[in-house]
Amino acid sequence: MADYKYMQMLAQKFPNHRYVKSELINLKAILALPKGTEYFLSDLHGEYDAFQYIVRSASGTIRMKIDEAFGNTLSEKERDSLAALIYDPENEILRRRKSEHDFNAWCASAIYRLIVICRMVSSKYTRSKVSKLLPANSGYAMQELLFADDDENRSSYYAEIINSIIEYRAATTFIKELADTISNLAVDQLHIIGDIFDRGPKPHKILDFLMSRRNVDIQWGNHDIVWMGAACGNRACIANIIRMNVSYNNFDMLEYGYGINLRPLATFAQDIYGDDPCTAFAPHILDKNRFDPIPEGLAAKMHKMIAIIQFKIEGQLIMEHPEYGLDHRLLLDKIDRERGVVKAYGKEYEMKDTNLPTVDPEDPYELTPEEEEVMVALEGSILNSGKLQRHIRYLYSHGALYEKCNGNLMFHGCIPMDENGEFLDVTINGETHSGAELMEYLDEQIRDAYFNPPLGHTSAEAADLMWYLWLGPDSPLFGKDKMTTFERVFTDSKEAKKEHTVPYYKLINDPKICEKIIRSFGLDPASGKVLNGHVPVKIKDGESPIKGGGKLFVIDGGISKAYQKTTGIAGYTFIFNSRFMALSEHKPYEPIRKDGSQRFHDPKMQIVQNLPERMQIVDTDIGAELLRQVDDLEQLMAEYKKGTIKEVFNDPKVRKMWD
């Protein structure tokens, strides 16, 4: 009965056998196309400029297409300029306006060349799919040029299209849209393996960019999950995201990007620490603020203020949840102000700063009335930030704790394991799970916290779990024994500040462990790979991103400027196309110079596996879904032949097809 009802519903879309046959022909043809190119990136950390360049350049693939098409006809400088036009059309056009003697002639030449590249990157798709991806206003002209033939009778027609584009001053818009189309077509599917937020200044622009793209999925990282918890109103998460971004001088993003009101924090910090230089809390200035240039001294005071508030709120949470096993993070009550030391892990460490006027030694985890006002303001700003809430909703709709795609497994951090490589039993909210089951359970709990908190709990309370996942020792998103925020700001002890990674990161050098992880998620370890990030790969120290004999790839190579001294490079992209799998190693992104010029570095590409034969859509997850659709349509055809479902011919829309 259920199948029959489904067939009746399907018949509404395909009302007779001719409709069915037309769709079957279309699906069978699509299945024979080459697999689209997948790109995997991780740990973006707000570095929008570098990220959008990597995506727009398709990690060097665009330059390869340019060399293939024009290697014998254009000089290297001309090919560089064409690549720059695709990577950053806005600024390249501005440069050309100033430098070209005949700007219109340059536009005509640029359009011809871009059309050639666009044809190359669109060759894997049906004409229908390409047409749907073309911009609304320029789509007709673009489509005519893309699908032009060599018929000399039409050559003047194609030339006139370009002449008219220039005559009516639409050339620059057309060029920008054509460059965008090339970028979109070159990257068929984009996998973001966690940590969009924090450190860098423009996570909001990254999310705007992702929301404008097709075929994006996101695997949440610990820096994402703490923002997701903050969006639920969880105070521990809120204090963490504010402290992190104040400490990295990201005031433009906080106040202008998301409309978070920092005035109460700034005012209170200035009042309390007016004569205190707060030296230990000086911000990391990787980027300057354009709209909200907070003085460095005030930023340090704000950092100290929100850090103290964070430690208080976290202390309250730790005492409410003894099951989290985080008592070692209760340090405000372990401070001896007279001696200037703090006791942690059975030892005493000298403190760099003991000026703590808002910390009551008798009740160190209680917020003062002024601190409560600060938190009320921050909480209100975050809950009422339309842009932030839209971005978080997108993270839920396009994200998950892990993803399986075309035989590969993606997650941000780790799978909790013991020293012997056995999956660790982790108890959360009274339930114990391990391995893949743990990831499934946590994914469900994270969604419930936002959309459907448990009876008697608010979303903010349910999001205590997200705070734990941000820093908990058994969290698959954190992967360390502890987070030493307090120790880093209050002590100089390397021992106290040391964070030790969990056994997973040593175990994954063993191919059998990687195969075990792949198998536990229902994938084939003979062909499947694991892609994850989180821990920067120190290339300059000889470390390799390739683990477990090529079964697992850690692709956090340091796109964040904060890590580039550690890694020696500026990030990885993992590429999976119809012919091979490869790692692209990127050099640091260079911003636009004062004269308007810009230097782009081609990545170093390493093929890690050549496929035995070219992979087609029929071999992919999408192909499996299309094959199911083929089965359904063939069943519908059988129902039409038996007469159990009546064909429709007299509907005007149906009659139009017959005519």
XYZ file of C-alpha atoms in Angstrom:
659
model
C 0.000 0.000 0.000
C 2.839 2.404 0.860
C 4.567 1.649 -2.471
C 1.305 2.170 -4.363
C 0.706 5.524 -2.678
C 4.268 6.548 -3.518
C 3.696 5.517 -7.152
C 0.558 7.674 -7.226
C 2.538 10.649 -5.928
C 5.301 10.005 -8.469
C 2.673 9.865 -11.223
C 1.687 13.447 -10.448
C 5.157 14.540 -11.568
C 5.406 12.025 -14.434
C 1.780 11.674 -15.614
C 2.348 9.310 -18.555
C 4.919 6.958 -20.057
C 6.457 9.650 -22.266
C 7.357 11.772 -19.257
C 8.840 8.697 -17.583
C 10.924 7.737 -20.603
C 12.230 11.289 -20.969
C 13.391 11.329 -17.346
C 14.923 7.867 -17.611
C 16.971 8.940 -20.639
C 18.122 12.016 -18.718
C 19.114 10.040 -15.604
C 20.964 7.340 -17.534
C 22.955 10.023 -19.373
C 23.857 11.814 -16.133
C 25.119 8.561 -14.603
C 27.692 8.289 -17.396
C 29.220 11.718 -16.702
C 32.562 11.993 -14.831
C 32.352 12.483 -11.074
C 32.514 16.135 -9.997
C 35.513 17.467 -8.059
C 35.309 17.527 -4.264
C 37.410 19.951 -2.214
C 38.135 19.448 1.487
C 39.355 22.279 3.743
C 39.586 22.600 7.512
C 40.377 25.101 10.266
C 39.549 28.296 8.374
C 39.537 30.336 11.610
C 38.066 33.500 10.117
C 40.677 33.863 7.360
C 38.178 34.842 4.676
C 40.628 36.384 2.190
C 42.864 33.318 2.052
C 39.902 30.948 2.070
C 37.995 32.580 -0.770
C 41.185 32.691 -2.851
C 41.748 28.945 -2.320
C 38.170 28.173 -3.352
C 38.066 30.588 -6.288
C 41.359 29.237 -7.591
C 40.132 25.667 -7.006
C 43.431 25.017 -5.203
C 45.482 25.549 -8.345
C 43.161 23.681 -10.721
C 42.117 26.892 -12.486
C 45.731 27.720 -13.268
C 46.225 24.201 -14.642
C 43.239 24.742 -16.960
C 44.676 28.081 -18.112
C 48.038 26.501 -18.897
C 46.324 23.662 -20.724
C 44.250 26.046 -22.866
C 46.731 28.860 -23.459
C 50.170 27.430 -22.696
C 51.235 27.760 -26.332
C 49.532 31.068 -27.123
C 49.863 33.299 -24.036
C 52.970 34.306 -22.137
C 53.332 33.327 -18.487
C 52.576 36.909 -17.461
C 49.361 36.896 -19.519
C 48.340 33.573 -17.983
C 49.055 35.002 -14.520
C 46.802 37.955 -15.313
C 44.004 35.713 -16.538
C 44.258 33.650 -13.359
C 44.156 36.825 -11.251
C 41.007 37.898 -13.096
C 39.254 34.685 -12.025
C 40.610 34.765 -8.467
C 39.769 38.421 -7.797
C 37.850 39.997 -10.707
C 36.943 43.180 -8.827
C 40.517 44.275 -8.184
C 41.950 42.963 -11.446
C 39.392 45.043 -13.371
C 40.330 48.116 -11.328
C 43.982 47.568 -12.169
C 43.207 47.136 -15.865
C 41.141 50.313 -15.990
C 44.247 52.202 -14.963
C 46.807 50.351 -17.050
C 45.080 49.445 -20.336
C 45.283 51.923 -23.221
C 42.122 50.422 -24.770
C 40.043 49.065 -21.899
C 37.195 47.913 -24.163
C 39.591 45.828 -26.260
C 40.944 44.258 -23.078
C 37.373 43.428 -21.953
C 36.601 41.733 -25.278
C 39.790 39.674 -25.069
C 39.105 38.784 -21.424
C 35.584 37.568 -22.247
C 36.858 35.321 -25.049
C 39.502 33.808 -22.761
C 37.138 33.346 -19.819
C 34.624 31.601 -22.060
C 37.312 29.087 -23.059
C 38.075 28.295 -19.396
C 34.391 28.173 -18.515
C 33.792 25.597 -21.244
C 36.590 23.460 -19.827
C 35.336 23.471 -16.220
C 31.721 22.891 -17.327
C 32.498 19.819 -19.412
C 31.573 17.429 -16.572
C 28.029 18.737 -16.314
C 24.853 18.523 -18.360
C 23.913 21.590 -20.353
C 20.813 21.885 -18.196
C 22.828 21.971 -14.962
C 25.232 24.566 -16.345
C 22.320 26.736 -17.479
C 20.817 26.662 -13.967
C 24.112 27.864 -12.489
C 24.422 30.854 -14.808
C 23.549 34.316 -13.425
C 20.004 35.532 -14.034
C 20.801 38.726 -15.914
C 23.753 37.544 -18.010
C 22.704 33.928 -18.357
C 21.306 34.097 -21.889
C 24.373 35.710 -23.431
C 26.703 33.510 -21.408
C 24.861 30.379 -22.445
C 25.023 31.297 -26.125
C 28.776 31.857 -25.912
C 29.430 28.733 -23.832
C 27.588 26.434 -26.180
C 28.740 28.139 -29.383
C 29.689 25.924 -32.301
C 32.246 26.445 -35.073
C 29.665 27.256 -37.725
C 30.994 30.272 -39.618
C 27.404 31.386 -40.235
C 27.155 32.118 -36.514
C 30.579 33.678 -35.948
C 29.276 37.189 -36.510
C 26.396 36.445 -34.118
C 28.799 35.492 -31.321
C 31.017 38.486 -32.027
C 28.006 40.789 -31.872
C 27.032 39.424 -28.450
C 30.414 40.492 -27.068
C 30.351 43.827 -28.947
C 26.919 44.579 -27.516
C 28.018 43.678 -23.993
C 30.806 46.242 -24.326
C 28.677 48.841 -26.139
C 26.070 48.864 -23.385
C 28.720 49.081 -20.669
C 27.928 45.690 -19.219
C 31.409 44.234 -19.769
C 32.769 44.526 -16.223
C 29.637 42.975 -14.694
C 29.679 40.211 -17.300
C 33.356 39.487 -16.609
C 32.768 39.311 -12.837
C 29.818 36.978 -13.265
C 31.740 34.823 -15.710
C 34.651 34.566 -13.262
C 32.202 33.616 -10.487
C 30.658 30.975 -12.740
C 34.076 29.450 -13.465
C 34.810 29.285 -9.740
C 31.433 27.688 -9.017
C 31.777 25.081 -11.746
C 35.365 24.180 -10.846
C 34.357 23.161 -7.306
C 31.480 20.696 -7.499
C 31.318 19.937 -3.772
C 32.935 21.754 -0.865
C 33.583 19.996 2.453
C 34.504 22.260 5.396
C 35.967 20.038 8.112
C 35.459 22.351 11.057
C 36.547 25.537 12.784
C 35.163 28.401 10.742
C 35.265 30.727 13.765
C 37.858 32.459 15.997
C 41.365 33.883 15.688
C 40.876 35.379 12.217
C 38.726 38.501 11.688
C 36.057 37.452 9.162
C 34.193 34.233 9.975
C 30.943 36.059 9.174
C 32.173 36.699 5.629
C 33.186 33.046 5.245
C 29.656 31.999 6.169
C 28.144 34.544 3.775
C 30.389 33.081 1.072
C 29.417 29.495 1.901
C 25.727 30.369 1.914
C 26.098 31.704 -1.638
C 27.632 28.440 -2.884
C 26.042 25.177 -3.925
C 26.880 21.724 -2.556
C 28.475 22.658 0.773
C 28.649 20.491 3.875
C 30.272 21.322 7.200
C 31.637 19.064 9.918
C 31.492 21.002 13.174
C 34.727 21.823 14.960
C 35.143 22.784 18.611
C 35.352 26.457 17.644
C 32.064 26.114 15.766
C 30.320 24.229 18.552
C 31.115 26.900 21.147
C 29.535 29.541 18.867
C 26.538 27.258 18.386
C 26.249 26.984 22.164
C 26.528 30.749 22.500
C 23.691 31.164 19.980
C 21.565 29.030 22.333
C 22.269 31.578 25.081
C 24.703 29.451 27.071
C 26.746 31.847 29.189
C 29.906 29.740 29.381
C 29.971 29.549 25.583
C 29.213 33.284 25.279
C 32.070 34.228 27.603
C 34.451 31.991 25.645
C 33.669 33.408 22.195
C 33.903 36.984 23.435
C 37.186 36.372 25.262
C 38.713 34.565 22.284
C 37.860 37.317 19.822
C 38.695 40.217 22.109
C 42.073 38.540 22.632
C 42.575 38.471 18.848
C 41.425 42.066 18.323
C 38.371 41.045 16.259
C 36.219 44.031 17.194
C 34.987 44.740 13.659
C 33.552 41.243 13.438
C 31.948 41.302 16.884
C 30.376 44.755 16.760
C 29.832 45.441 13.053
C 29.703 41.925 11.663
C 27.291 40.536 14.249
C 26.107 43.611 16.139
C 27.307 42.407 19.550
C 27.285 45.284 22.034
C 30.671 45.475 23.769
C 30.132 48.894 25.372
C 29.147 47.559 28.844
C 32.246 45.329 28.840
C 34.519 48.184 27.748
C 33.058 50.641 30.269
C 33.270 48.255 33.200
C 36.785 47.087 32.264
C 38.007 50.689 32.099
C 36.443 51.480 35.479
C 37.925 48.438 37.226
C 41.358 48.303 35.586
C 41.916 51.989 34.856
C 45.456 52.001 36.321
C 46.231 48.368 35.530
C 48.110 47.884 32.212
C 46.859 44.264 32.101
C 50.098 43.342 30.356
C 49.438 39.605 30.448
C 46.202 40.185 28.532
C 47.576 42.218 25.613
C 45.696 41.170 22.437
C 47.233 39.256 19.538
C 47.011 41.770 16.698
C 47.078 39.806 13.447
C 44.721 42.182 11.621
C 43.768 45.805 12.192
C 40.193 46.889 12.718
C 38.795 49.233 10.089
C 35.550 50.341 11.734
C 36.170 49.789 15.444
C 39.855 50.437 16.253
C 39.867 49.783 20.005
C 43.089 51.027 21.677
C 45.376 48.155 22.602
C 45.358 49.135 26.287
C 41.575 49.078 26.483
C 41.472 45.784 24.582
C 43.797 44.267 27.209
C 41.500 45.464 30.010
C 38.461 44.046 28.209
C 40.290 40.752 27.706
C 41.091 40.496 31.404
C 37.560 41.393 32.424
C 35.841 38.817 30.201
C 38.453 36.185 31.143
C 37.620 36.570 34.837
C 33.900 36.417 34.038
C 34.529 33.274 31.975
C 36.421 31.528 34.792
C 33.596 32.345 37.210
C 30.821 31.083 34.934
C 32.787 27.964 34.034
C 33.404 27.306 37.721
C 29.666 27.405 38.391
C 29.078 24.991 35.513
C 31.778 22.558 36.654
C 30.211 22.388 40.104
C 26.756 21.836 38.572
C 28.090 18.988 36.403
C 30.497 16.855 38.457
C 30.057 14.128 35.806
C 32.137 16.261 33.409
C 35.224 15.518 35.505
C 36.580 19.058 35.187
C 37.316 19.895 38.821
C 40.944 20.554 37.854
C 39.653 23.695 36.064
C 38.506 25.218 39.385
C 41.468 27.528 39.934
C 40.075 30.864 41.177
C 39.727 29.363 44.663
C 43.301 28.005 44.506
C 44.949 31.444 44.347
C 47.133 32.615 47.235
C 47.234 36.372 46.671
C 49.674 37.124 49.460
C 52.262 34.743 48.034
C 51.255 35.385 44.405
C 50.822 31.729 43.465
C 48.115 29.385 42.237
C 47.933 25.697 43.093
C 47.172 23.410 40.149
C 47.747 19.688 39.528
C 49.359 19.320 42.969
C 51.949 22.063 42.318
C 52.243 25.788 42.898
C 52.881 28.210 40.037
C 53.856 31.851 40.285
C 51.205 34.202 38.929
C 51.990 37.073 36.556
C 48.964 39.059 37.730
C 47.241 39.064 41.115
C 45.173 42.231 40.719
C 41.732 40.638 40.956
C 39.395 43.244 42.481
C 36.217 41.526 41.235
C 37.098 38.119 42.695
C 35.781 37.606 46.233
C 38.124 35.150 48.049
C 35.138 33.963 50.098
C 33.003 33.245 47.003
C 35.333 33.471 43.982
C 32.836 32.102 41.416
C 30.043 34.580 42.126
C 29.508 37.326 39.519
C 29.435 40.905 40.779
C 26.338 42.979 39.865
C 28.401 44.785 37.199
C 29.628 41.497 35.722
C 26.022 40.290 35.638
C 25.082 43.423 33.657
C 27.859 42.706 31.170
C 26.614 39.170 30.646
C 23.000 40.261 30.268
C 24.076 42.707 27.529
C 26.197 40.112 25.722
C 23.488 37.472 25.983
C 20.881 39.871 24.592
C 23.095 40.904 21.684
C 23.815 37.313 20.665
C 20.257 36.034 20.969
C 18.975 39.029 18.968
C 21.683 39.121 16.299
C 19.746 38.217 13.157
C 22.896 37.603 11.144
C 24.502 35.352 13.749
C 21.342 33.329 14.226
C 21.014 32.888 10.439
C 24.611 31.684 10.275
C 24.095 29.244 13.154
C 20.909 27.925 11.533
C 22.949 27.347 8.368
C 25.561 25.432 10.392
C 22.782 23.150 11.587
C 21.132 22.686 8.193
C 24.398 22.088 6.307
C 26.477 20.667 9.146
C 26.928 17.563 11.251
C 29.385 16.064 13.707
C 30.609 13.777 10.929
C 29.858 13.098 7.261
C 30.206 10.127 4.937
C 30.552 10.954 1.253
C 31.603 8.753 -1.663
C 33.211 6.208 0.618
C 35.197 8.723 2.684
C 34.696 9.740 6.325
C 35.044 13.324 7.564
C 35.137 14.683 11.105
C 36.998 17.539 12.718
C 38.822 16.251 15.762
C 39.146 12.612 16.747
C 37.422 9.422 17.810
C 38.031 8.912 21.564
C 40.235 5.830 22.044
C 42.353 4.379 24.817
C 46.076 3.672 24.614
C 45.404 0.231 23.121
C 43.308 1.546 20.265
C 39.946 0.485 21.704
C 37.041 2.891 21.361
C 36.598 4.759 24.633
C 33.285 4.550 26.493
C 32.079 8.128 27.042
C 29.138 8.936 29.314
C 27.144 12.049 28.406
C 23.758 12.985 29.905
C 23.593 9.591 31.570
C 24.149 7.563 28.379
C 27.347 5.702 27.505
C 28.486 5.316 23.907
C 31.692 4.802 21.937
C 33.014 5.056 18.388
C 30.492 5.786 15.641
C 27.572 5.411 18.074
C 29.036 8.181 20.232
C 29.230 10.518 17.237
C 25.636 9.734 16.254
C 24.390 10.286 19.802
C 26.227 13.595 20.226
C 24.973 14.861 16.868
C 21.424 14.194 18.034
C 22.009 15.894 21.401
C 23.541 18.982 19.773
C 20.505 19.384 17.510
C 18.076 18.878 20.384
C 19.792 21.600 22.417
C 19.022 24.139 19.696
C 15.706 22.917 18.282
C 14.126 20.788 21.004
C 15.699 21.100 24.477
C 14.705 18.432 27.014
C 11.529 19.032 28.984
C 12.186 21.423 31.861
C 15.393 22.807 30.317
C 16.095 25.891 28.244
C 18.287 25.804 25.140
C 20.939 27.641 27.158
C 20.958 24.890 29.792
C 20.928 22.096 27.217
C 23.902 23.768 25.557
C 26.063 22.972 28.608
C 26.921 19.922 26.499
C 28.315 22.178 23.751
C 30.560 23.902 26.286
C 31.828 20.472 27.384
C 32.471 19.474 23.764
C 34.480 22.700 23.371
C 37.044 21.697 26.021
C 36.219 18.350 27.609
C 38.969 15.682 27.719
C 36.662 13.010 26.226
C 35.206 15.299 23.588
C 35.722 14.119 19.986
C 35.964 17.784 19.015
C 38.738 18.755 21.430
C 41.156 15.827 21.583
C 43.334 17.050 24.453
C 43.581 16.328 28.155
C 42.790 19.915 29.180
C 42.384 23.477 27.937
C 44.864 25.705 29.778
C 43.311 29.143 29.242
C 43.828 30.185 32.870
C 47.419 28.944 32.930
C 48.322 30.732 29.688
C 47.210 34.156 30.880
C 48.215 33.936 34.533
C 51.490 31.948 34.523
C 54.731 31.670 32.562
C 55.112 27.976 33.368
C 55.526 25.838 30.244
C 54.583 22.817 32.324
C 51.309 24.356 33.503
C 50.392 25.581 30.006
C 51.088 22.276 28.268
C 48.078 20.599 26.631
C 48.580 16.928 25.806
C 46.816 15.364 22.827
C 44.785 12.176 23.321
C 46.044 8.729 22.160
C 44.132 9.000 18.861
C 46.785 11.247 17.323
C 49.528 8.658 17.849
C 47.360 5.675 17.012
C 46.392 6.968 13.553
C 49.907 6.283 12.302
C 48.834 2.621 12.321
C 46.881 1.625 9.160
C 44.922 -0.982 11.148
C 43.590 1.688 13.517
C 42.501 3.844 10.572
C 40.804 0.850 8.965
C 39.049 0.112 12.246
C 37.655 3.651 12.379
C 36.517 3.526 8.736
C 34.872 0.131 9.219
C 33.039 1.290 12.362
C 31.184 3.892 10.296
C 30.036 1.278 7.786
C 32.537 2.173 5.057
C 34.970 0.000 3.101
C 38.485 0.291 4.592
C 39.994 -0.975 1.335
C 39.058 2.241 -0.482
C 37.803 4.699 2.136
C 39.825 7.547 3.629
C 39.475 9.610 6.800
C 39.750 13.402 6.486
C 40.117 15.471 9.622
C 41.807 18.626 10.889
C 42.042 20.333 14.291
C 45.741 19.725 15.051
C 48.082 21.753 12.802
C 50.586 19.656 10.868
C 54.108 20.943 11.515
C 55.542 20.612 8.036
C 58.626 22.648 8.927
C 59.475 20.028 11.570
C 59.158 17.192 9.070
C 55.653 16.094 10.034
C 53.422 14.680 7.286
C 49.659 15.128 6.893
C 49.455 11.574 5.534
C 48.769 9.060 8.308
C 48.120 5.343 8.497
C 49.788 4.540 5.193
C 47.491 6.865 3.278
C 44.282 5.890 5.062
C 43.929 9.161 6.986
C 44.777 12.783 6.191
C 45.074 15.594 8.745
C 44.505 18.676 6.600
C 44.948 21.493 9.136
C 48.056 23.034 7.647
C 47.689 26.507 9.067
C 45.425 28.699 6.938
C 45.126 30.739 10.143
C 47.940 33.278 10.402
C 48.188 32.420 14.101
C 49.536 28.959 13.192
C 51.770 29.662 10.207
C 54.945 30.019 12.292
C 54.186 26.585 13.718
C 53.304 24.818 10.476
C 55.552 26.624 8.006
C 52.792 26.665 5.358
C 49.294 28.151 4.971
C 46.899 25.265 4.795
C 45.976 22.181 2.818
C 43.244 21.299 0.405
C 42.413 17.666 -0.223
C 41.105 17.123 -3.751
C 39.067 14.164 -4.987
C 38.166 14.288 -8.675
C 37.259 11.646 -11.258
C 40.890 10.629 -11.855
C 42.835 11.000 -8.576
C 43.069 12.121 -4.963
C 45.597 14.836 -4.141
C 46.881 17.162 -1.442
C 47.475 20.815 -2.284
C 49.922 22.593 0.006
C 49.367 26.357 0.106
C 51.744 29.242 0.697
C 50.665 32.238 2.813
C 48.104 34.473 1.160
C 49.474 37.880 0.184
C 46.998 40.775 0.414
C 46.631 43.488 -2.215
C 49.549 45.891 -2.305
C 49.147 49.667 -2.054
C 49.579 50.021 -5.826
C 46.642 47.658 -6.395
C 48.746 44.714 -7.548
C 48.644 41.289 -5.915
C 50.767 38.171 -6.015
C 49.117 34.763 -6.089
C 51.067 31.613 -5.253
C 50.313 28.347 -7.002
C 49.993 25.523 -4.460
C 52.229 22.480 -4.439
C 50.099 19.515 -5.464
C 50.882 15.913 -4.489
C 48.799 13.097 -5.972
C 48.248 10.557 -3.199
C 46.201 8.061 -5.220
C 45.484 7.564 -8.908
C 42.133 5.880 -9.491
C 42.312 2.653 -11.526
C 39.738 4.025 -13.963
C 37.908 7.291 -14.333
C 35.164 7.573 -11.736
C 31.678 8.322 -13.030
C 28.595 9.677 -11.277
C 27.192 6.146 -11.257
C 30.025 5.248 -8.821
C 29.116 7.996 -6.308
C 26.534 8.505 -3.554
C 24.579 10.750 -5.922
C 24.741 7.966 -8.489
C 23.253 5.530 -5.978
C 20.382 7.938 -5.400
C 19.848 8.373 -9.152
C 19.793 4.586 -9.596
C 17.052 4.416 -6.950
C 15.138 7.015 -8.952
C 15.614 4.909 -12.081
C 14.173 1.873 -10.242
C 11.189 3.945 -9.078
C 10.500 5.245 -12.587
C 10.762 1.777 -14.101
C 8.273 0.558 -11.492
C 5.955 3.440 -12.405
C 6.282 2.458 -16.078
C 5.237 -1.085 -15.141
C 2.187 0.268 -13.290
C 1.200 2.262 -16.384
C 1.516 -0.859 -18.540
C -0.663 -2.873 -16.146
C -3.213 -0.069 -15.955
C -3.124 0.004 -12.144
C -2.274 3.711 -12.383
C -3.980 5.670 -15.123
C -1.929 7.815 -17.490
C -2.970 11.429 -17.969
C -3.084 12.914 -21.485
C -5.829 15.545 -21.427
C -4.241 17.980 -18.985
C -3.207 21.174 -20.877
C 0.357 20.983 -19.574
C 0.628 17.341 -20.599
C -0.928 18.002 -24.024
C 1.637 20.740 -24.622
C 4.444 18.188 -24.290
C 2.771 15.860 -26.769
C 2.355 18.714 -29.239
